[in-house]
Amino acid sequence: MNALTVFSLAVVAVCSGAQLPWFPGMYGAYPGLHPWYRSGMPLMPQPTMKAMAPGPMAYNMAPFAAMAPIYSQYGAQNEFGQYSFGYNAGLSARNEMRDAFGNVRGSYNYLDTDGKVQTQHYVADALGYRVSGTNLPEAPAPATPQYTPEVAAARAAHQAAHNEASAATSAAPTTP
């Protein structure tokens, strides 16, 4: 067995130790490491309840901090001209990829001033640049044409003549 295989197996064995169900965690197996264990304090502040006259109960709880958004980014490229990159910055995100034929596809989103998430998808390929999104204006629906009575009568007469000609053509015998 070569050294790279042995090293890879050792890394997998070490990393998988934290995923075992009986693994008590970093501080669980060694109570002397963390100062809270030595002092006998609980790990998290416990809420206390005050005795009051009959009525609504009040709890004194420690304030909690809002969770911070997850920030991440990635990027990759190869010798064929293919690439992909992206990021997630909490209130905005973007990803884009290019294949070996030069086609580019991507999307991005952000939080606008009204508090709505706006998303755009785009494609750049042989057909050109196309985009679709949640904040793009939409054209009004085309209105149906309103014909004057003269034009409507002429259209009806033309359609009747067309129907007669079609019926005559289909009823005529075909000669070889």
mmCIF file of C-alpha atoms in Angstrom, residues 20-154:
data_model
loop_
_atom_site.group_PDB
_atom_site.id
_atom_site.type_symbol
_atom_site.label_atom_id
_atom_site.label_comp_id
_atom_site.label_asym_id
_atom_site.label_seq_id
_atom_site.Cartn_x
_atom_site.Cartn_y
_atom_site.Cartn_z
ATOM 1 C CA LEU A 20 -19.514 8.651 16.158
ATOM 2 C CA PRO A 21 -22.694 8.568 18.241
ATOM 3 C CA TRP A 22 -20.856 7.684 21.443
ATOM 4 C CA PHE A 23 -18.287 10.485 21.023
ATOM 5 C CA PRO A 24 -19.062 12.924 23.876
ATOM 6 C CA GLY A 25 -17.639 15.988 22.186
ATOM 7 C CA MET A 26 -14.576 18.102 22.899
ATOM 8 C CA TYR A 27 -15.393 18.998 26.490
ATOM 9 C CA GLY A 28 -17.550 16.039 27.443
ATOM 10 C CA ALA A 29 -14.727 13.514 27.769
ATOM 11 C CA TYR A 30 -12.318 15.861 29.493
ATOM 12 C CA PRO A 31 -14.198 17.897 32.095
ATOM 13 C CA GLY A 32 -11.040 19.538 33.409
ATOM 14 C CA LEU A 33 -10.371 21.493 30.208
ATOM 15 C CA HIS A 34 -13.159 24.037 30.300
ATOM 16 C CA PRO A 35 -13.269 26.556 33.190
ATOM 17 C CA TRP A 36 -17.074 26.270 33.520
ATOM 18 C CA TYR A 37 -16.734 22.609 34.391
ATOM 19 C CA ARG A 38 -14.211 23.345 37.118
ATOM 20 C CA SER A 39 -16.307 26.106 38.681
ATOM 21 C CA GLY A 40 -19.510 24.073 38.688
ATOM 22 C CA MET A 41 -21.384 26.724 36.674
ATOM 23 C CA PRO A 42 -23.932 25.499 34.145
ATOM 24 C CA LEU A 43 -22.891 25.779 30.511
ATOM 25 C CA MET A 44 -25.788 28.066 29.577
ATOM 26 C CA PRO A 45 -27.515 30.685 31.725
ATOM 27 C CA GLN A 46 -30.723 29.141 33.036
ATOM 28 C CA PRO A 47 -33.951 31.166 33.082
ATOM 29 C CA THR A 48 -35.282 31.940 36.545
ATOM 30 C CA MET A 49 -38.893 32.254 37.499
ATOM 31 C CA LYS A 50 -40.062 34.757 40.093
ATOM 32 C CA ALA A 51 -42.971 34.009 42.397
ATOM 33 C CA MET A 52 -45.626 36.667 42.043
ATOM 34 C CA ALA A 53 -49.213 37.294 42.902
ATOM 35 C CA PRO A 54 -51.714 35.433 40.718
ATOM 36 C CA GLY A 55 -51.492 36.802 37.233
ATOM 37 C CA PRO A 56 -49.209 36.460 34.266
ATOM 38 C CA MET A 57 -45.869 34.850 34.944
ATOM 39 C CA ALA A 58 -42.659 36.645 34.005
ATOM 40 C CA TYR A 59 -39.425 34.963 33.038
ATOM 41 C CA ASN A 60 -36.031 36.554 33.271
ATOM 42 C CA MET A 61 -34.161 35.138 30.337
ATOM 43 C CA ALA A 62 -30.764 36.059 29.051
ATOM 44 C CA PRO A 63 -30.890 37.990 25.779
ATOM 45 C CA PHE A 64 -29.836 36.064 22.725
ATOM 46 C CA ALA A 65 -27.872 37.289 19.751
ATOM 47 C CA ALA A 66 -29.351 37.054 16.281
ATOM 48 C CA MET A 67 -27.702 34.475 14.073
ATOM 49 C CA ALA A 68 -25.186 35.901 11.664
ATOM 50 C CA PRO A 69 -25.675 35.089 7.981
ATOM 51 C CA ILE A 70 -23.462 32.487 6.405
ATOM 52 C CA TYR A 71 -20.823 33.959 4.120
ATOM 53 C CA SER A 72 -19.229 31.654 1.593
ATOM 54 C CA GLN A 73 -17.644 31.721 -1.829
ATOM 55 C CA TYR A 74 -16.237 29.269 -4.323
ATOM 56 C CA GLY A 75 -14.479 29.262 -7.662
ATOM 57 C CA ALA A 76 -13.110 26.713 -10.111
ATOM 58 C CA GLN A 77 -11.577 26.798 -13.592
ATOM 59 C CA ASN A 78 -10.023 24.293 -15.972
ATOM 60 C CA GLU A 79 -7.889 24.310 -19.101
ATOM 61 C CA PHE A 80 -10.910 24.003 -21.433
ATOM 62 C CA GLY A 81 -12.219 27.455 -20.552
ATOM 63 C CA GLN A 82 -14.882 26.156 -18.202
ATOM 64 C CA TYR A 83 -15.346 28.003 -14.946
ATOM 65 C CA SER A 84 -17.785 28.400 -12.127
ATOM 66 C CA PHE A 85 -17.859 30.812 -9.237
ATOM 67 C CA GLY A 86 -20.269 32.117 -6.702
ATOM 68 C CA TYR A 87 -20.777 33.647 -3.316
ATOM 69 C CA ASN A 88 -23.371 33.955 -0.596
ATOM 70 C CA ALA A 89 -23.196 37.149 1.416
ATOM 71 C CA GLY A 90 -26.323 36.878 3.525
ATOM 72 C CA LEU A 91 -28.478 39.491 1.816
ATOM 73 C CA SER A 92 -27.141 38.792 -1.672
ATOM 74 C CA ALA A 93 -25.825 35.826 -3.614
ATOM 75 C CA ARG A 94 -24.495 35.074 -7.085
ATOM 76 C CA ASN A 95 -23.397 32.068 -9.110
ATOM 77 C CA GLU A 96 -22.158 31.745 -12.676
ATOM 78 C CA MET A 97 -20.800 28.937 -14.819
ATOM 79 C CA ARG A 98 -19.349 28.666 -18.315
ATOM 80 C CA ASP A 99 -19.154 25.430 -20.258
ATOM 81 C CA ALA A 100 -16.545 24.365 -22.817
ATOM 82 C CA PHE A 101 -18.657 25.757 -25.691
ATOM 83 C CA GLY A 102 -18.630 29.289 -24.242
ATOM 84 C CA ASN A 103 -22.216 29.261 -22.962
ATOM 85 C CA VAL A 104 -22.590 31.261 -19.763
ATOM 86 C CA ARG A 105 -25.431 30.771 -17.288
ATOM 87 C CA GLY A 106 -25.893 32.448 -13.966
ATOM 88 C CA SER A 107 -28.142 34.085 -11.462
ATOM 89 C CA TYR A 108 -27.996 36.553 -8.636
ATOM 90 C CA ASN A 109 -30.332 37.820 -5.985
ATOM 91 C CA TYR A 110 -30.445 40.675 -3.533
ATOM 92 C CA LEU A 111 -32.723 42.304 -1.002
ATOM 93 C CA ASP A 112 -34.221 45.512 -2.422
ATOM 94 C CA THR A 113 -35.226 48.655 -0.550
ATOM 95 C CA ASP A 114 -38.768 47.326 -0.041
ATOM 96 C CA GLY A 115 -37.449 44.232 1.745
ATOM 97 C CA LYS A 116 -38.254 41.868 -1.142
ATOM 98 C CA VAL A 117 -35.776 39.364 -2.538
ATOM 99 C CA GLN A 118 -35.185 40.114 -6.229
ATOM 100 C CA THR A 119 -33.765 37.299 -8.385
ATOM 101 C CA GLN A 120 -32.351 37.485 -11.913
ATOM 102 C CA HIS A 121 -31.344 34.574 -14.157
ATOM 103 C CA TYR A 122 -29.279 35.146 -17.291
ATOM 104 C CA VAL A 123 -27.934 33.135 -20.217
ATOM 105 C CA ALA A 124 -25.361 34.208 -22.794
ATOM 106 C CA ASP A 125 -24.952 31.768 -25.680
ATOM 107 C CA ALA A 126 -25.275 31.562 -29.471
ATOM 108 C CA LEU A 127 -28.798 32.999 -29.262
ATOM 109 C CA GLY A 128 -27.553 36.131 -27.488
ATOM 110 C CA TYR A 129 -27.982 37.475 -23.976
ATOM 111 C CA ARG A 130 -31.288 36.688 -22.294
ATOM 112 C CA VAL A 131 -32.397 37.657 -18.832
ATOM 113 C CA SER A 132 -35.421 36.955 -16.680
ATOM 114 C CA GLY A 133 -36.086 38.379 -13.279
ATOM 115 C CA THR A 134 -38.571 39.254 -10.621
ATOM 116 C CA ASN A 135 -38.123 43.014 -10.937
ATOM 117 C CA LEU A 136 -38.346 43.381 -14.726
ATOM 118 C CA PRO A 137 -41.313 45.352 -16.071
ATOM 119 C CA GLU A 138 -44.012 43.431 -17.901
ATOM 120 C CA ALA A 139 -45.605 44.678 -21.117
ATOM 121 C CA PRO A 140 -49.365 45.089 -21.077
ATOM 122 C CA ALA A 141 -51.398 42.400 -22.808
ATOM 123 C CA PRO A 142 -52.152 43.234 -26.446
ATOM 124 C CA ALA A 143 -55.657 44.551 -26.964
ATOM 125 C CA THR A 144 -57.976 42.628 -29.245
ATOM 126 C CA PRO A 145 -58.789 44.660 -32.388
ATOM 127 C CA GLN A 146 -62.216 46.233 -32.620
ATOM 128 C CA TYR A 147 -63.462 46.280 -36.233
ATOM 129 C CA THR A 148 -65.954 48.722 -37.656
ATOM 130 C CA PRO A 149 -69.214 47.176 -38.907
ATOM 131 C CA GLU A 150 -68.083 47.529 -42.547
ATOM 132 C CA VAL A 151 -64.783 45.749 -41.917
ATOM 133 C CA ALA A 152 -66.509 43.001 -39.910
ATOM 134 C CA ALA A 153 -69.004 42.399 -42.780
ATOM 135 C CA ALA A 154 -66.173 42.290 -45.353
#
